[in-house]
Backbone as CSV, one residue per row, in Angstrom:
resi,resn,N_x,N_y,N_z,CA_x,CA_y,CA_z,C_x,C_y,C_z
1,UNK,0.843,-1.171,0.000,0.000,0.000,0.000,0.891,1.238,0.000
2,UNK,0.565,2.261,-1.179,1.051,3.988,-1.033,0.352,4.382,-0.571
3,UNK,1.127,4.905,0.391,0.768,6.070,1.487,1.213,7.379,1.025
4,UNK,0.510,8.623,1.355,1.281,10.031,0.855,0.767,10.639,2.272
5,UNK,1.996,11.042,2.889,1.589,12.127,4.091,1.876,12.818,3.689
6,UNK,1.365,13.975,4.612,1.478,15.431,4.021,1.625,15.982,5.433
7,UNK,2.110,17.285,5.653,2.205,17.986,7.282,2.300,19.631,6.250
8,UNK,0.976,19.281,6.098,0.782,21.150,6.222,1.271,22.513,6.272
9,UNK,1.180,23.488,5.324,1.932,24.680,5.972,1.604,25.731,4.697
10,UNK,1.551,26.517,4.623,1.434,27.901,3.527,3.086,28.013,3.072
11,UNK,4.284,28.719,4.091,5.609,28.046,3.758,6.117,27.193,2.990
12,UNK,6.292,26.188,3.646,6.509,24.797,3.768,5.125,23.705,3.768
13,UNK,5.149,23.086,3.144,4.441,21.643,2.983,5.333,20.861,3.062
14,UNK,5.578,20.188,3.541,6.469,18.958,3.511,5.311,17.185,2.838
15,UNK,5.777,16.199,2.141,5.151,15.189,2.235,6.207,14.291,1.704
16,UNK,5.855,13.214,1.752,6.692,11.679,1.777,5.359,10.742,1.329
17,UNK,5.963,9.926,0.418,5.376,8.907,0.122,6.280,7.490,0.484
18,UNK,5.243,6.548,1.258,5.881,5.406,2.122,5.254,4.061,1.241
19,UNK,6.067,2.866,0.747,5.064,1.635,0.769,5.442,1.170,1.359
20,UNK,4.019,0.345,1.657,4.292,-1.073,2.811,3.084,-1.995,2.406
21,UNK,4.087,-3.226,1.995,4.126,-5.083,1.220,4.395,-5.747,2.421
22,UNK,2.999,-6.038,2.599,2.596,-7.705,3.481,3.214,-6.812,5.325
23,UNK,4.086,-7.803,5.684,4.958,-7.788,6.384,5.856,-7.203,6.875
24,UNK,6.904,-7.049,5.637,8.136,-6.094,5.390,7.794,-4.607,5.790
25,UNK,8.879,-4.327,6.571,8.603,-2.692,7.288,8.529,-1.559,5.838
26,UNK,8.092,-0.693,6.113,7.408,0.571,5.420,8.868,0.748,4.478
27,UNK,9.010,1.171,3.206,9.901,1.861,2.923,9.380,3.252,2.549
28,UNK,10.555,4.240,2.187,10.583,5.252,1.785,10.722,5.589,0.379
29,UNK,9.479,5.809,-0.668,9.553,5.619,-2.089,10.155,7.133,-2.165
30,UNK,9.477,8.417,-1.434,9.771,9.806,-2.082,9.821,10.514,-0.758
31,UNK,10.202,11.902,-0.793,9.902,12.951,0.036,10.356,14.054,-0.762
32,UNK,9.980,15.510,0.093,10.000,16.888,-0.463,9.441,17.995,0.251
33,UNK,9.779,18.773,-0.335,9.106,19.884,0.183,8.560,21.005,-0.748
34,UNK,7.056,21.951,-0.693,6.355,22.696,-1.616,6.556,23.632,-0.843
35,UNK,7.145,24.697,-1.565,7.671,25.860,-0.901,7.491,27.179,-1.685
36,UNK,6.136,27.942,-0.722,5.761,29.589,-1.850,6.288,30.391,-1.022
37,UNK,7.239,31.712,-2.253,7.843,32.270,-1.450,6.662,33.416,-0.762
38,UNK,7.175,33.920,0.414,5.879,35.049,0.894,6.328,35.972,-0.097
39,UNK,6.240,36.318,-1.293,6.037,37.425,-1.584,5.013,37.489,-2.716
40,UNK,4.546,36.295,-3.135,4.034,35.776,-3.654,2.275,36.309,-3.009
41,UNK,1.477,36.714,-3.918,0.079,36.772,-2.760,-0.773,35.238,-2.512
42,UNK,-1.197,35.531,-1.443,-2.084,34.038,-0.810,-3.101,33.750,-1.872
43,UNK,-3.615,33.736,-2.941,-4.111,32.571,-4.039,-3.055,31.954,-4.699
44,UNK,-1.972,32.935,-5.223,-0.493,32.657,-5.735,-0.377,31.095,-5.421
45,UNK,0.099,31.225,-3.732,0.841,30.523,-2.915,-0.237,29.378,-2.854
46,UNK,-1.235,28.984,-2.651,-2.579,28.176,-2.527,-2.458,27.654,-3.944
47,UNK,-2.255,28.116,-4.715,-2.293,27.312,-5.816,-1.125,26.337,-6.614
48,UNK,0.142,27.357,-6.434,1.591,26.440,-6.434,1.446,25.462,-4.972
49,UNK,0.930,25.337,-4.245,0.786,23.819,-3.387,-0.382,23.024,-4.159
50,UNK,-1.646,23.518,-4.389,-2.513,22.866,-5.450,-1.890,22.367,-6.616
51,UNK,-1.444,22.762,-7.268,-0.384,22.046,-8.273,0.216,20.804,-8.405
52,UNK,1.106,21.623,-7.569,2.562,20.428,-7.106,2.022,19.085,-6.273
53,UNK,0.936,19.390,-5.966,0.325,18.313,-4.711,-0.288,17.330,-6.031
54,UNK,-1.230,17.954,-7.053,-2.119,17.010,-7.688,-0.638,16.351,-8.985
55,UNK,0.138,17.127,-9.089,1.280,16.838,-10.026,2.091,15.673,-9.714
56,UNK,2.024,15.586,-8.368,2.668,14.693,-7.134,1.891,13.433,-6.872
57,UNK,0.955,13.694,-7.276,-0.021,12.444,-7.360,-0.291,11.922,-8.748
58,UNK,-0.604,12.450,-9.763,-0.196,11.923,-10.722,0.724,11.030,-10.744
59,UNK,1.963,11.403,-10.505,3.470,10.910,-10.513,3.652,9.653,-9.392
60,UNK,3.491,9.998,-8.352,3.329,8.902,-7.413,2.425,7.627,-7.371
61,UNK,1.351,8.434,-7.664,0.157,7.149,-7.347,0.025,6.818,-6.266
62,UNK,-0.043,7.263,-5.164,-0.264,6.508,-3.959,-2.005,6.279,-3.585
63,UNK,-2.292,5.320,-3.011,-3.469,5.211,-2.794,-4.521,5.231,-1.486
64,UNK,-3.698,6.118,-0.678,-4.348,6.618,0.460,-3.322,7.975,0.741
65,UNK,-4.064,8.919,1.511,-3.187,10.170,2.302,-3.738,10.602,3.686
66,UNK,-2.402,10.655,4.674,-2.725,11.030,5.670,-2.067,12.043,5.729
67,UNK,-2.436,13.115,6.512,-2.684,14.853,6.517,-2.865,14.690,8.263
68,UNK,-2.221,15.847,8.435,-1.524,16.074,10.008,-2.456,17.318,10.461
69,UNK,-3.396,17.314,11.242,-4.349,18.269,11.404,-3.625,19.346,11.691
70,UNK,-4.238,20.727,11.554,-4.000,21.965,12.046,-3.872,22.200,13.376
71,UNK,-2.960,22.381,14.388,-3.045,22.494,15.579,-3.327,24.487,15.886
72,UNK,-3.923,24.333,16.583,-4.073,25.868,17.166,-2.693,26.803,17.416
73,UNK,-2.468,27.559,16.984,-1.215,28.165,17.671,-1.788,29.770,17.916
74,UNK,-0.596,30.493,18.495,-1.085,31.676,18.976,-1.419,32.632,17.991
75,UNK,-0.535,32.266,17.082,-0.873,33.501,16.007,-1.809,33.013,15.282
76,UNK,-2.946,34.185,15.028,-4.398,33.845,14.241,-3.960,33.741,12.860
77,UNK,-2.871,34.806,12.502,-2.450,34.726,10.986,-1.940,33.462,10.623
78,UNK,-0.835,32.982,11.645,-0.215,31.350,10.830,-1.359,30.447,11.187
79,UNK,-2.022,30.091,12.108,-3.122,29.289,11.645,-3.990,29.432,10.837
80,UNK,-4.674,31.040,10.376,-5.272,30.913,9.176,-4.884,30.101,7.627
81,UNK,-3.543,30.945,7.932,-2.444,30.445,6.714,-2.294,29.569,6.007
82,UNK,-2.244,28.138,7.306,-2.085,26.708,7.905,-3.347,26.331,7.423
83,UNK,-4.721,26.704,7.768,-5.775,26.042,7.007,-6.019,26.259,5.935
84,UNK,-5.850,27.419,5.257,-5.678,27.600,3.777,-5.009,26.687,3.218
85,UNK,-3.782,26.529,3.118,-3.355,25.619,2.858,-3.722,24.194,2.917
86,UNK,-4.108,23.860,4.056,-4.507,22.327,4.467,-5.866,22.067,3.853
87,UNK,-6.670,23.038,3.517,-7.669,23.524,2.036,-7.421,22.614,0.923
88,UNK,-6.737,23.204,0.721,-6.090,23.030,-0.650,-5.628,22.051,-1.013
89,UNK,-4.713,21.170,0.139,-4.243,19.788,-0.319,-5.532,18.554,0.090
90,UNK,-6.514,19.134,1.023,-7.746,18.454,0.943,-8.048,18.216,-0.669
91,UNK,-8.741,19.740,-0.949,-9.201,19.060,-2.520,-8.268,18.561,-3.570
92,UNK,-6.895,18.601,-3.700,-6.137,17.822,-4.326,-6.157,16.410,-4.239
93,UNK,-5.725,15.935,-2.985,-6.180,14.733,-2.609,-7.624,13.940,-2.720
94,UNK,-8.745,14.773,-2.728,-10.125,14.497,-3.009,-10.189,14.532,-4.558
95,UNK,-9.812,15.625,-5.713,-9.254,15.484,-6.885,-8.943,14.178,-7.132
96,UNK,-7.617,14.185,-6.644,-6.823,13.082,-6.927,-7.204,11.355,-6.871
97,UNK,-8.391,11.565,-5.941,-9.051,10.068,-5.736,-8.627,9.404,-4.876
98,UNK,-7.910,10.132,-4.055,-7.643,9.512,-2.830,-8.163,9.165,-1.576
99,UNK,-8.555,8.065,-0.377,-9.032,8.368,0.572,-8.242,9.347,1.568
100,UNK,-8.739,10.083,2.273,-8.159,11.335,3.835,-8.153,10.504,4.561
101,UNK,-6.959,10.473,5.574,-7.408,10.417,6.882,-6.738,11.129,7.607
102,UNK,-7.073,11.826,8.356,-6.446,13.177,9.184,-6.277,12.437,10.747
103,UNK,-4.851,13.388,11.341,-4.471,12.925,12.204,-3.750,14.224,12.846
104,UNK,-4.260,14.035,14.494,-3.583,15.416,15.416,-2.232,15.154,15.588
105,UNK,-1.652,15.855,15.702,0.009,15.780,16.000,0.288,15.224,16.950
106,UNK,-0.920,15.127,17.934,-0.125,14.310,19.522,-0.546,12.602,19.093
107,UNK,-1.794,12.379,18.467,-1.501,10.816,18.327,-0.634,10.735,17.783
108,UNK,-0.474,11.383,15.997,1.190,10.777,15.764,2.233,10.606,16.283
109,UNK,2.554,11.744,17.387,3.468,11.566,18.241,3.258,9.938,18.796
110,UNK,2.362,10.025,19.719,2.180,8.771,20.664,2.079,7.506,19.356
111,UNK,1.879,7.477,18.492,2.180,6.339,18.068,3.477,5.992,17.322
112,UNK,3.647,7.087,16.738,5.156,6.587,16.539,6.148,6.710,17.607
113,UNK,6.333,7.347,18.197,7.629,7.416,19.449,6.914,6.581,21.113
114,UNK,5.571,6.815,21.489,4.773,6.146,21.960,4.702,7.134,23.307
115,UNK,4.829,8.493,22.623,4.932,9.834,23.826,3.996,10.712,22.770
116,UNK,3.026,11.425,23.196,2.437,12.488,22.910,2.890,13.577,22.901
117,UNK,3.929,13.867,23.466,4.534,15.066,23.700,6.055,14.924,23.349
118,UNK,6.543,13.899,22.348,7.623,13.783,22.006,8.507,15.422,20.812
119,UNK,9.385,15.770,21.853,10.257,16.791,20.962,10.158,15.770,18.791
120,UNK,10.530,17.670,18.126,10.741,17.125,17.262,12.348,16.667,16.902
121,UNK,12.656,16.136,17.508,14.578,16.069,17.253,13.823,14.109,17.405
122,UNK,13.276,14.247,18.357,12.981,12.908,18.980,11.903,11.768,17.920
123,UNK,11.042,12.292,17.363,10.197,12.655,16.192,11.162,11.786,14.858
124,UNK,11.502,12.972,14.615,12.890,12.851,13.694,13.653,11.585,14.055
125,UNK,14.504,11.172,14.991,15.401,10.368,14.930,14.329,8.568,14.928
126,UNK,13.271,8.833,15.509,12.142,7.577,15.525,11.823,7.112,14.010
127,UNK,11.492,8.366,13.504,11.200,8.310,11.967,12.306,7.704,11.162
128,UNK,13.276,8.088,11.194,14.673,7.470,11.032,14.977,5.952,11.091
129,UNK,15.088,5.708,11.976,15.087,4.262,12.724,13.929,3.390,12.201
130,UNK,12.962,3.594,12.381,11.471,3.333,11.631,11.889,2.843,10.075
131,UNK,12.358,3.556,9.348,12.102,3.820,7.830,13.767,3.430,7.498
132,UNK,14.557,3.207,8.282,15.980,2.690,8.133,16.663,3.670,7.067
133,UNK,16.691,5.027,7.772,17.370,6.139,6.617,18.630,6.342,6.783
134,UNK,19.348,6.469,5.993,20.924,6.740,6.484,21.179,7.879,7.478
135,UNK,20.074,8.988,7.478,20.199,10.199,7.736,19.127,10.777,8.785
136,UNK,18.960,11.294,9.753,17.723,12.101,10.194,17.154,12.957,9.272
137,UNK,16.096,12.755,9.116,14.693,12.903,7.862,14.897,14.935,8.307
138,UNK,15.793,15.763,7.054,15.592,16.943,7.096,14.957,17.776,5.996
139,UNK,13.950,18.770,5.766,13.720,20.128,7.618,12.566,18.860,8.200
140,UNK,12.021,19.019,9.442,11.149,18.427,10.176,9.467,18.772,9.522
141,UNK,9.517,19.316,8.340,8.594,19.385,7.880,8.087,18.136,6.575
142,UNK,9.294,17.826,6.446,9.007,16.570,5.576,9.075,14.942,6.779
143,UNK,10.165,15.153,8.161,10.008,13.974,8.883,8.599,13.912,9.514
144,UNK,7.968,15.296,9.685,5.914,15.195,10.249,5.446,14.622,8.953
145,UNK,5.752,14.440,7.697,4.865,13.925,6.884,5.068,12.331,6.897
146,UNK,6.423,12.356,6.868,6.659,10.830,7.052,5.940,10.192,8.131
147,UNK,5.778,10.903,9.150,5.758,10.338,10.713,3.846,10.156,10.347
148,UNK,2.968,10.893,9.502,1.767,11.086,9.156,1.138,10.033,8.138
149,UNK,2.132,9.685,7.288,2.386,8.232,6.671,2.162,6.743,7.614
150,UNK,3.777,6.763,8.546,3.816,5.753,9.497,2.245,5.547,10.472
151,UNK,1.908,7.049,11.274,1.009,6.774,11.964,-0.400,5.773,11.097
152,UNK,-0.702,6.285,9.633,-1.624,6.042,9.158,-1.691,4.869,9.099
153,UNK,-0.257,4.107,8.388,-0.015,2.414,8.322,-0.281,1.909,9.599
154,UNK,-0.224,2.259,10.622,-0.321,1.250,12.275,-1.628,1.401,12.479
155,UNK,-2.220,2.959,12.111,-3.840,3.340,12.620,-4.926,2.701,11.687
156,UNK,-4.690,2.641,9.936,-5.865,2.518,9.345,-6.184,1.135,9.414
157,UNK,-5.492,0.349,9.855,-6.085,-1.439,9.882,-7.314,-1.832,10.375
158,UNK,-6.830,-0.914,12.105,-7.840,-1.025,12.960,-8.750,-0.188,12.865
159,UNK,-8.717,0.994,12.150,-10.181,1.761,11.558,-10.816,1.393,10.750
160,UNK,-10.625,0.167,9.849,-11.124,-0.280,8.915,-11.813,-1.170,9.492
161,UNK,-10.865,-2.267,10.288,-11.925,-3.524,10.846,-13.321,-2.572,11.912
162,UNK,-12.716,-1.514,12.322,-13.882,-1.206,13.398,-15.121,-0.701,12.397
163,UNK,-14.819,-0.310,11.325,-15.691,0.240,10.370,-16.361,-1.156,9.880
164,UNK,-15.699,-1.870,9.394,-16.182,-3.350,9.052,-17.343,-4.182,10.064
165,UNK,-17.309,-3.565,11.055,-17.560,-4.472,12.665,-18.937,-3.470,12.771
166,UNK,-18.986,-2.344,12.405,-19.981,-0.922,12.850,-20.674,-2.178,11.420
167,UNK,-20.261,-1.567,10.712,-21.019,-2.109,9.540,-21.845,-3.384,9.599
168,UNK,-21.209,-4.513,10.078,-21.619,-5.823,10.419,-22.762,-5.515,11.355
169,UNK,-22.644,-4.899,12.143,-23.428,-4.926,13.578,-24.993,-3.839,12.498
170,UNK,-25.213,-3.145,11.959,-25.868,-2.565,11.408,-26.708,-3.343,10.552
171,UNK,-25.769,-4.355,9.969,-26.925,-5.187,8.844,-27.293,-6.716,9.735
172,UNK,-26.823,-6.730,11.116,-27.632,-7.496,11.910,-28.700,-6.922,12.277
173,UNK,-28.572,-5.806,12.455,-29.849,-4.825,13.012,-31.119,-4.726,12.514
174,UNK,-30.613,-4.540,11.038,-31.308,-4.817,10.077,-32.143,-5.678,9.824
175,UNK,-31.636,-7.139,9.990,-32.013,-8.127,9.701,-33.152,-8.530,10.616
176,UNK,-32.680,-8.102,11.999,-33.385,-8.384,13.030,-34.954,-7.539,13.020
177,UNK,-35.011,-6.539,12.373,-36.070,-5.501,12.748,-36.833,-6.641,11.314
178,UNK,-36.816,-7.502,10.816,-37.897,-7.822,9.368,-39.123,-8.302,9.949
């Protein structure tokens, strides 16, 4: 299965595309970074990530994406920014035919390092080790996409069977009310 994470940003986008066959741990097919300069105005910049994102999928093919939710921060401007953006690679990815699954920064944390509150140095070197890179995964905007990838491979199994199980239990329900 291709995976495409993505970790958000108006700046910086960072994403990585991961497969993972049967068993065998995750590899690392791609990574990068989509980068508008600010001088550029905000449709400009919204749209060179719209681009490069659906261009990126073309090219890749991956067949699921996990996307690293918007966390609140203090400044109203970079979180606006931050959802604009995270906009945008929504409908690319929806474009693109992909399923979403969005994920807060502290589960990824806790599932890949198995701390919610894991530094990003710490982040980084897990991701590393994880994905057997020669190198710590740099800027940390492409190791949150990777790490958004990994979380998705450990998380979507068991969202699927529970979806499978909701589902099951529904057309018993069903059956039962004739």
């Amino acid at each position: 299965m291709k995976i495409l994470g993505i970790d958000p940003g108006l700046d910086r986008t960072g994403w990585a595309v991961l497969d993972k066959s049967g068993a065998a741990p995750p590899v690392l097919v791609a990574s990068g970074l989509i980068h508008t300069p600010a001088r550029l105005p905000l449709e400009k910049r919204l749209a060179r990530i719209f681009d490069s994102l659906a261009s990126l999928i073309r090219a890749q093919r991956p067949e699921e994406a996990a996307i690293e939710e918007v966390f609140f921060s203090k400044k109203a401007a970079t979180q606006a920014n931050t959802t604009h953006a995270r906009g945008v690679i929504l409908l690319a990815c929806e474009k693109g035919g992909l399923p979403i699954s969005s994920y807060n920064p502290r589960t990824i944390k806790k599932t890949i390092s198995g701390s919610g509150s894991a530094e990003k140095k710490q982040m980084q070197r897990v991701v590393q080790l994880t994905l057997n890179l020669a190198a710590v995964p740099e800027p940390d905007d492409v190791a949150d996409a990777m790490a958004a990838a990994l979380c998705h491979l450990r998380l979507a199994p068991f969202a699927k069977a529970l979806a499978k199980a909701k589902a099951g239990a529904a057309d018993i329900r069903r059956v039962g009310t004739c």
